[in-house]
Amino acid sequence: MSSMLPEGALQNQVAIITGGGTGIGKAIALNFAKLGAKIVVASRKLENLEATVAAIEAQGGEALALATDVRDMAQVQNMVERTKERFGKIDILINNAAGNFVARSEELSVNAWNAVVGIVLNGTWFCTQTVAKEMIAQGSGGKIVNVIATYVWTGAPGTVPSAAAKAGVLSMTQSLAVEWSKYKIRVNAIAPGPVATENTTRQLFGGGNLFERIASENPVGRFGEVDEISNATAYLVSDYAAYINGACLTIDGGQWLNKGYLQYFNDLPPKP
Ligand code: HXC
Ligand code: NAP
């Protein structure tokens, strides 16, 4: 799928994308690079990040891979310093890194809770605060997009640490959008529905006939594509979305809405 924005829509922008070595984050990195942005991808596995960088360079773009665990503030600070050294500034942050697994809540260990909440809530905060300090010092504003999930609206039995942390990130998004508007920093979120990336298929969707059920119960009858998520994200950080601040864009085919009993009236037999 090609980008929906005009060529050069992100020209001269420098974007950090956490979790940019796989799945949705990789698609965002490739798409932003096509639109002219210089890219930093940051996560734990350098080999995945380097593959993203190679793909960006192969399409004529510029990118940097930085091994970073977002749970560690010192590593996040290093990510920001190295970005400034290489590209001179930071305009865009996409908080996409996440961890998740399905477990009975009554059996979760303290470490299990901390692993997910540490990545999703603390990691998003560490990256957001550290990058925003640079954006404020630069004086030229900035754009932050937090990747959450539609289960912030519904809750998520079986993935409670992720649901609780993502709901915290939604509140962080709304709070900072107002607090930092004076610095011209726009803070928004996207809430994807199910997208069959390699890791989510392994961690969440792989069991039994779950994959088929999730697809068939979606109003559009399928999973989302990574490019559908990356295109919406590109729009949110572009100047076309200059008046969008503190919003959460749901991208799920209508999945989370599809549970009222009125849905059964969709298939009424024809009038006699
Ligand atoms: C119960 C589990 C577990 C599981 C790990 N733990 N997996 N507990 N059930 N399936 C526990 C471990 O036993 C340990 O606790 C603690 O969690 C930390 O585990 P580590 O393996 O040491 O953690 P770490 O190496 O930091 O890895 C973090 C991770 C891992 C989250 C556990 O899965 C990961 O790195 N994931 C990244 C990729 C990912 O998850 N992508 C999917 C994103 S999908 P003890 O007590 O034993 O020490 C998503 C939303 C999808 O976010 C929405 C769909 C609609
Ligand atoms: P993914 O491929 O597993 O992406 C998650 C990324 O986070 C990985 O690249 C991983 O890289 C990185 N990461 C994990 N722990 C990290 C840490 N401690 N520090 C730095 N980076 C870390 O899954 P995805 O499907 O593309 O998900 C991307 C985003 O979309 C996530 O925020 C997820 O919650 C959200 N989302 C996905 C779906 C879906 O159905 N796919 C639905 C709703 C929301 P490393 O292993 O290299 O660290």
Coordinates of C-alpha atoms and ligand atoms in Angstrom, one line a residue:
M1 CA 0.0 0.0 0.0
S2 CA 1.4 3.4 -0.8
S3 CA 1.3 6.4 1.5
M4 CA -1.9 8.5 1.5
L5 CA 0.0 11.7 2.1
P6 CA 1.8 13.7 -0.6
E7 CA 5.5 13.1 -1.2
G8 CA 7.6 15.2 1.1
A9 CA 4.9 15.6 3.8
L10 CA 7.4 14.8 6.5
Q11 CA 10.4 16.4 4.8
N12 CA 13.1 17.7 7.3
Q13 CA 11.4 16.0 10.2
V14 CA 13.3 13.8 12.6
A15 CA 11.2 11.0 14.1
I16 CA 12.0 8.5 16.9
I17 CA 9.9 5.3 16.7
T18 CA 10.2 2.9 19.6
G19 CA 9.7 -0.7 18.7
G20 CA 10.6 0.2 15.1
G21 CA 12.3 -3.2 14.4
T22 CA 9.1 -5.2 14.0
G23 CA 5.4 -5.1 13.1
I24 CA 3.5 -1.8 13.3
G25 CA 6.6 0.2 14.4
K26 CA 8.6 -1.0 11.4
A27 CA 5.7 -0.1 9.0
I28 CA 5.6 3.4 10.6
A29 CA 9.3 3.8 10.2
L30 CA 9.3 2.8 6.5
N31 CA 6.3 5.0 5.8
F32 CA 7.7 8.1 7.5
A33 CA 11.0 7.7 5.7
K34 CA 9.2 7.5 2.4
L35 CA 7.5 10.8 3.3
G36 CA 10.9 12.4 3.8
A37 CA 11.5 12.0 7.6
K38 CA 14.9 11.0 9.1
I39 CA 14.3 8.0 11.3
V40 CA 15.6 6.7 14.6
V41 CA 14.3 3.2 15.6
A42 CA 14.8 2.1 19.2
S43 CA 14.2 -1.2 21.0
R44 CA 16.1 -4.0 22.6
K45 CA 17.0 -6.2 19.6
L46 CA 19.6 -4.4 17.5
E47 CA 19.4 -7.0 14.7
N48 CA 15.7 -6.2 14.0
L49 CA 16.4 -2.4 14.2
E50 CA 19.3 -2.8 11.7
A51 CA 17.0 -4.6 9.3
T52 CA 14.6 -1.6 9.4
V53 CA 17.5 0.8 8.8
A54 CA 18.7 -1.3 5.8
A55 CA 15.2 -1.2 4.3
I56 CA 15.0 2.5 4.8
E57 CA 18.4 3.1 3.2
A58 CA 17.4 0.8 0.3
Q59 CA 14.5 3.2 -0.4
G60 CA 16.9 6.2 -0.3
G61 CA 16.2 7.4 3.2
E62 CA 18.3 8.0 6.3
A63 CA 17.9 6.1 9.6
L64 CA 19.7 5.1 12.8
A65 CA 19.3 2.0 15.0
L66 CA 19.7 2.5 18.8
A67 CA 19.5 -0.5 21.1
T68 CA 17.3 0.8 23.9
D69 CA 15.2 -0.7 26.7
V70 CA 12.5 1.9 27.3
R71 CA 12.1 0.8 30.9
D72 CA 15.6 2.2 31.7
M73 CA 15.7 6.0 31.9
A74 CA 19.5 6.1 31.3
Q75 CA 19.0 4.2 28.0
V76 CA 16.2 6.5 27.0
Q77 CA 18.5 9.5 27.7
N78 CA 21.2 7.9 25.6
M79 CA 18.6 7.4 22.7
V80 CA 17.8 11.1 22.8
E81 CA 21.5 12.2 22.9
R82 CA 22.5 10.0 20.1
T83 CA 19.5 11.2 18.0
K84 CA 20.6 14.8 18.5
E85 CA 24.3 13.9 17.6
R86 CA 23.2 12.3 14.4
F87 CA 20.3 14.4 13.2
G88 CA 20.5 17.6 15.3
K89 CA 16.9 17.7 16.6
I90 CA 13.8 15.7 17.3
D91 CA 10.4 16.6 15.9
I92 CA 8.3 13.4 16.3
L93 CA 8.1 10.7 18.9
I94 CA 6.0 7.5 18.3
N95 CA 5.6 5.5 21.5
N96 CA 5.0 2.1 19.9
A97 CA 7.1 -0.2 22.1
A98 CA 4.9 -2.7 24.1
G99 CA 4.9 -6.1 25.7
N100 CA 1.9 -8.3 26.3
F101 CA 0.9 -11.9 27.0
V102 CA -2.3 -13.7 28.0
A103 CA -2.4 -14.9 31.6
R104 CA -4.9 -15.5 34.4
S105 CA -4.7 -12.3 36.5
E106 CA -4.8 -14.2 39.8
E107 CA -1.6 -16.0 38.8
L108 CA 0.4 -13.0 37.7
S109 CA 3.7 -12.5 39.5
V110 CA 5.0 -9.1 40.5
N111 CA 7.7 -9.4 37.8
A112 CA 5.1 -10.2 35.2
W113 CA 3.0 -7.2 36.1
N114 CA 6.1 -5.0 36.2
A115 CA 7.4 -6.3 32.9
V116 CA 4.4 -5.1 30.9
V117 CA 3.5 -2.0 32.9
G118 CA 7.3 -1.0 32.8
I119 CA 7.4 -1.1 29.0
V120 CA 4.0 0.4 28.3
L121 CA 3.3 3.0 31.0
N122 CA 6.8 3.8 32.4
G123 CA 8.5 3.4 29.0
T124 CA 6.1 5.7 27.3
W125 CA 6.5 8.2 30.1
F126 CA 10.4 8.1 30.1
C127 CA 10.5 8.6 26.3
T128 CA 7.8 11.3 26.3
Q129 CA 9.4 13.4 29.1
T130 CA 12.9 13.1 27.8
V131 CA 12.0 13.9 24.2
A132 CA 9.6 16.7 25.2
K133 CA 12.4 18.4 27.2
E134 CA 14.3 18.6 23.9
M135 CA 11.3 19.8 21.9
I136 CA 10.7 22.5 24.5
A137 CA 14.4 23.6 24.4
Q138 CA 14.3 23.6 20.6
G139 CA 11.3 25.9 20.6
S140 CA 9.8 24.6 17.4
G141 CA 7.1 22.4 18.8
G142 CA 6.6 18.7 18.2
K143 CA 4.3 15.8 17.6
I144 CA 3.9 12.7 19.9
V145 CA 1.7 9.7 19.1
N146 CA 1.1 7.0 21.6
V147 CA 0.0 3.6 20.4
I148 CA -2.6 2.2 22.7
A149 CA -5.3 -0.4 21.9
T150 CA -9.1 -0.5 21.7
Y151 CA -9.3 -2.4 24.9
V152 CA -8.9 0.9 26.8
W153 CA -12.6 1.3 26.1
T154 CA -13.7 -2.2 27.0
G155 CA -11.1 -3.6 29.4
A156 CA -9.2 -6.8 28.5
P157 CA -9.8 -9.9 30.6
G158 CA -6.6 -12.0 30.3
T159 CA -4.3 -9.0 29.5
V160 CA -4.9 -6.8 32.5
P161 CA -1.4 -5.3 32.9
S162 CA -1.5 -4.1 29.2
A163 CA -5.1 -2.8 29.5
A164 CA -4.3 -0.9 32.7
A165 CA -1.1 0.5 31.3
K166 CA -2.6 1.5 28.0
A167 CA -5.5 3.3 29.8
G168 CA -2.8 5.2 31.8
V169 CA -1.2 6.2 28.5
L170 CA -4.5 7.5 27.2
S171 CA -4.8 9.7 30.3
M172 CA -1.2 10.8 29.8
T173 CA -2.0 11.7 26.2
Q174 CA -5.0 13.8 27.1
S175 CA -3.2 15.5 30.1
L176 CA -0.1 16.4 28.2
A177 CA -2.0 17.6 25.1
V178 CA -3.3 20.4 27.2
E179 CA -0.3 21.0 29.4
W180 CA 2.2 21.2 26.5
S181 CA 0.0 23.0 24.0
K182 CA 1.9 26.2 25.1
Y183 CA 5.0 24.6 23.6
K184 CA 3.2 23.7 20.4
I185 CA 3.6 20.0 21.2
R186 CA 0.7 18.0 19.9
V187 CA 0.0 14.7 21.8
N188 CA -2.4 12.2 20.3
A189 CA -3.0 8.5 20.5
I190 CA -4.0 5.7 18.1
A191 CA -6.0 2.7 19.2
P192 CA -5.5 -0.1 16.7
G193 CA -7.8 -3.2 16.8
P194 CA -6.4 -6.6 15.9
V195 CA -3.5 -6.6 13.4
A196 CA -1.8 -9.9 12.8
T197 CA 1.8 -9.0 13.4
E198 CA 4.3 -11.8 14.0
N199 CA 4.5 -11.1 17.8
T200 CA 0.8 -10.6 18.4
T201 CA 0.0 -13.8 16.6
R202 CA 2.5 -15.6 18.8
Q203 CA 1.5 -13.9 22.1
L204 CA -2.2 -13.4 21.6
F205 CA -4.1 -14.6 18.6
G206 CA -2.5 -18.0 17.9
G207 CA -4.6 -20.3 20.1
G208 CA -7.3 -22.7 18.7
N209 CA -9.6 -21.0 16.2
L210 CA -9.1 -17.6 17.7
F211 CA -7.7 -16.1 14.6
E212 CA -10.7 -17.0 12.5
R213 CA -13.2 -15.9 15.3
I214 CA -11.5 -12.5 15.7
A215 CA -11.6 -11.9 11.9
S216 CA -15.2 -13.1 11.4
E217 CA -16.6 -11.1 14.4
N218 CA -15.1 -7.9 13.0
P219 CA -17.7 -5.8 11.1
V220 CA -15.2 -5.7 8.1
G221 CA -14.5 -9.4 8.4
R222 CA -10.7 -9.2 8.7
F223 CA -7.7 -8.1 10.7
G224 CA -6.1 -4.7 10.1
E225 CA -2.9 -4.3 8.0
V226 CA 0.2 -2.6 9.4
D227 CA 0.1 0.0 6.6
E228 CA -3.4 1.0 7.6
I229 CA -2.0 1.9 11.0
S230 CA 1.1 3.6 9.7
N231 CA -0.9 5.8 7.3
A232 CA -3.2 7.0 10.0
T233 CA -0.1 7.7 12.2
A234 CA 1.6 9.7 9.4
Y235 CA -1.5 11.8 9.0
L236 CA -1.6 12.6 12.8
V237 CA 2.1 13.9 12.8
S238 CA 1.7 15.8 9.6
D239 CA 0.6 19.5 9.3
Y240 CA -2.8 18.2 7.9
A241 CA -3.6 17.3 11.5
A242 CA -2.4 20.6 13.0
Y243 CA -5.8 21.1 14.9
I244 CA -5.9 17.5 16.2
N245 CA -4.6 17.5 19.8
G246 CA -5.4 15.1 22.7
A247 CA -7.4 12.8 20.4
C248 CA -7.4 9.1 20.2
L249 CA -8.0 7.7 16.7
T250 CA -9.5 4.2 16.7
I251 CA -8.5 2.1 13.8
D252 CA -10.3 -1.3 14.1
G253 CA -12.9 -1.8 11.4
G254 CA -15.5 -1.0 14.1
Q255 CA -14.5 -4.1 16.1
W256 CA -15.0 -2.7 19.6
L257 CA -18.4 -1.3 18.8
N258 CA -19.7 -4.6 17.4
K259 CA -21.2 -6.0 20.5
G260 CA -24.6 -4.3 21.1
Y261 CA -27.5 -6.7 20.6
L262 CA -28.8 -4.3 17.9
Q263 CA -26.2 -5.9 15.6
Y264 CA -28.6 -8.9 15.1
F265 CA -31.0 -6.6 13.3
N266 CA -28.5 -6.2 10.5
D267 CA -29.6 -9.5 9.1
L268 CA -33.3 -9.1 9.1
P269 CA -35.1 -11.2 6.4
P270 CA -36.6 -9.2 3.5
K271 CA -40.0 -7.7 4.1
P272 CA -42.7 -10.2 3.1
Ligands
HXC1 C1 2.6 -15.4 32.7 C2 4.6 -14.4 32.1 C3 4.4 -14.7 30.7 C4 3.1 -15.4 30.4 C5 6.3 -13.7 30.8 N1 5.8 -13.8 32.1 N2 5.4 -14.3 30.0 N3 3.7 -14.7 33.1 N4 2.3 -15.7 31.4 N5 2.8 -15.8 29.2 C6 6.4 -13.3 33.3 C7 7.7 -14.1 33.5 O1 7.5 -15.4 34.1 C8 8.5 -13.1 34.5 O2 8.0 -13.3 35.8 C9 8.0 -11.8 34.0 O3 6.9 -12.0 33.2 C10 9.1 -11.2 33.1 O4 9.4 -12.1 32.1 P1 10.7 -11.9 31.2 O5 10.7 -12.9 30.1 O6 11.9 -11.9 32.1 O7 10.5 -10.4 30.6 P2 11.2 -9.6 29.5 O8 12.3 -10.4 28.9 O9 11.4 -8.3 30.0 O10 10.0 -9.7 28.3 C11 8.9 -8.9 28.4 C12 7.6 -9.6 27.9 C13 7.9 -10.3 26.6 C14 6.5 -8.7 27.9 C15 7.3 -10.7 29.0 O11 6.7 -11.1 26.2 C16 8.3 -9.4 25.5 O12 9.4 -9.0 25.4 N6 7.3 -9.0 24.6 C17 7.6 -8.0 23.5 C18 6.8 -8.3 22.3 C19 5.3 -8.3 22.6 O13 4.9 -8.8 23.6 N7 4.5 -7.9 21.5 C20 3.1 -8.0 21.6 C21 2.5 -6.7 21.7 S1 0.8 -6.8 21.5 P3 8.7 -14.2 36.9 O14 7.9 -13.9 38.2 O15 8.7 -15.5 36.4 O16 10.1 -13.6 37.0 C22 0.1 -5.6 22.3 C23 -1.4 -5.3 22.2 C24 -2.2 -6.2 21.3 O17 0.7 -4.9 23.1 C25 -3.6 -5.8 21.3 C26 -4.5 -6.8 20.5 C27 -5.9 -6.3 20.3
NAP2 P1 5.5 -6.1 18.2 O1 6.0 -6.4 16.8 O2 5.7 -7.0 19.3 O3 6.0 -4.6 18.6 C1 6.4 -4.3 19.9 C2 7.8 -3.7 19.8 O4 8.1 -3.2 21.1 C3 8.9 -4.7 19.4 O5 9.5 -4.2 18.3 C4 9.8 -4.8 20.6 O6 11.1 -4.8 20.2 C5 9.5 -3.5 21.3 N1 9.7 -3.6 22.8 C6 9.2 -4.5 23.6 N2 9.8 -4.3 24.8 C7 10.6 -3.2 24.7 C8 11.4 -2.5 25.7 N3 11.5 -2.9 26.9 N4 12.2 -1.5 25.2 C9 12.1 -1.1 23.9 N5 11.3 -1.7 23.0 C10 10.6 -2.8 23.4 O7 3.9 -5.9 18.1 P2 3.0 -4.9 17.2 O8 1.8 -5.7 16.9 O9 3.7 -4.3 16.1 O10 2.6 -3.8 18.2 C11 3.0 -2.5 18.1 C12 2.2 -1.6 19.0 O11 0.8 -1.7 18.6 C13 2.2 -1.9 20.4 O12 2.1 -0.7 21.2 C14 0.9 -2.7 20.6 O13 0.5 -2.6 22.0 C15 0.0 -2.0 19.7 N6 -1.2 -2.7 19.3 C16 -1.0 -3.8 18.5 C17 -2.2 -4.5 18.1 C18 -2.1 -5.7 17.2 O14 -3.1 -6.3 17.1 N7 -1.0 -6.0 16.6 C19 -3.4 -4.0 18.5 C20 -3.5 -2.9 19.3 C21 -2.4 -2.2 19.7 P3 12.3 -5.5 21.0 O15 11.9 -6.9 21.3 O16 13.5 -5.4 20.0 O17 12.6 -4.7 22.2

